[in-house]
Every structure is written in structure tokens, then in C-alpha cells.
Phi, psi and omega in degrees: 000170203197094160258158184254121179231133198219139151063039190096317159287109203293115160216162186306139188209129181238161212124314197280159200256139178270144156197128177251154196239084159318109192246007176332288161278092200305359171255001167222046181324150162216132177304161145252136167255063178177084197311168172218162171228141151347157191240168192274026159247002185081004152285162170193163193212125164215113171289113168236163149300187204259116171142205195267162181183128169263143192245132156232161176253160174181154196197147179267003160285329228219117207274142198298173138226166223220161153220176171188116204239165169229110164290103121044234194214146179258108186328153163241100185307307171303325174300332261008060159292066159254144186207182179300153196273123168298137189275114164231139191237131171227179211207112174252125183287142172293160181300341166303342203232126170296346183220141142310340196275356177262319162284351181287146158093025190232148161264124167264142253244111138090003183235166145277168183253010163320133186063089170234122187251091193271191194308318203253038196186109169222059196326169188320327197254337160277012183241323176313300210269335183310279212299344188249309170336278181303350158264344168285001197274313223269013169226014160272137169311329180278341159301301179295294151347259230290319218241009163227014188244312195244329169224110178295336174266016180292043167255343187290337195286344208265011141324300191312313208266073148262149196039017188262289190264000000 
């Protein structure tokens, strides 16, 4: 799930483009370049395989946020191996606000707020993984897309990419 928080408020936000980095071998990351998007309840279901992936969320209302999950295991259709989808759920701030200390402490509407990856929270391993994510990003096509097509205000985004390449 992929929520928003504007004007005070949590709601569910659609729209946002999902895009994941397969980092499973870490001396060799690879984009997946082909993206996905949240449904207009803030859901979204994206299929990987068995292994490590940094998730970024990103909306053009809204400033990104990261993840970095390790899938497991993939189902398997000939065993019937099945099990539950892993849940990463984020929670994006709009571009005015600037501090974490405004977001602490919020519910979220029809969810728990376990595993939750807001604007503002990033651990170690998601801050490590950020700076190769975005350079590697800025040679997808979905890059060019966002910053000459789909979001007029992606310029607004170039905190992120400062000191990185």
C-alpha cells in the first residue's frame, strides 16, 4: 500500500510509480525497468523472484520513499508453493514538509503501520543502496519519462540526486 500525507492527513495515494533495483548481487545491481503503478486505493502487487530488491515509491505530489526487502522464496505454480506476498507499505510526504518530527506517530487508515517506509526514514542499508539506485536510475527510460514527460515538477526531486554521481 502507498499513502500520502498532505495537509495533515493520511489517505491511501494513487498513482505512485513503484520501481525496484534487484540487489541480490551486489557487485552487480540491476533497475528492473518496468515499473509499476499503485491502483486508485494505494495498492499495488509487484512480482519478484527469490532475492534482495531496493523499492522506491515516487509521485509527483509527493517526495519518495525507499525500501530494501529480501523475498525469500517465489511461489512455485507446478508445486502449488504458495504463500503470502510480502507487504512493504509506504507513506509519502507531500513536497512542503520538511521534517519527520510532523509525521511521527500517525495511523494509518485501514492498515497497520508495521514495516512502514516513510520520506523520512531510512536505514542503513537503504541510505547505502540510495546513491547507486539513483544513478543507475538517471539511464532508464522511466527517468527521461518522469523528468520530461510525467512530472512537471521532477526538478524538485534534485536534492536526491546532489553528490551522488
Amino acid at each position: 500500500m502507498v499513502f500520502g500525507y498532505h495537509h495533515g492527513k493520511v489517505l491511501p495515494l494513487s498513482d505512485t510509480l513503484i520501481m525496484a533495483m534487484n540487489i541480490t548481487d551486489p557487485k552487480n545491481p540491476e533497475i528492473i525497468d518496468h515499473p509499476i503503478k499503485s491502483s486508485y486505493i494505494g495498492d499495488y502487487f509487484r512480482l519478484l523472484t527469490r532475492g534482495s530488491y531496493f523499492i522506491a515509491a515516487m509521485h509527483s505530489k509527493f517526495m519518495p520513499a525507499f525500501a530494501v526487502t529480501d523475498i525469500p522464496v517465489a511461489p512455485d505454480l507446478n508445486s502449488r508453493d504458495f504463500h503470502e506476498a510480502k507487504r512493504i507499505k509506504f507513506l509519502l510526504a507531500d513536497g512542503h514538509l520538511r521534517s519527520h518530527e510532523q509525521m511521527d506517530n500517525l495511523s494509518l487508515p485501514y492498515e497497520k503501520s508495521e514495516n512502514l517506509h516513510t520520506t523520512f526514514s531510512l536505514n542503513k542499508e537503504e541510505e547505502s543502496w540510495l546513491p547507486v539506485f539513483l544513478r543507475l536510475f538517471r539511464n532508464t527510460e522511466v527517468y527521461m519519462s518522469l523528468k520530461y514527460e510525467m512530472i512537471p515538477n521532477f526538478d524538485d526531486f534534485n536534492y536526491l540526486f546532489e553528490d551522488i554521481i
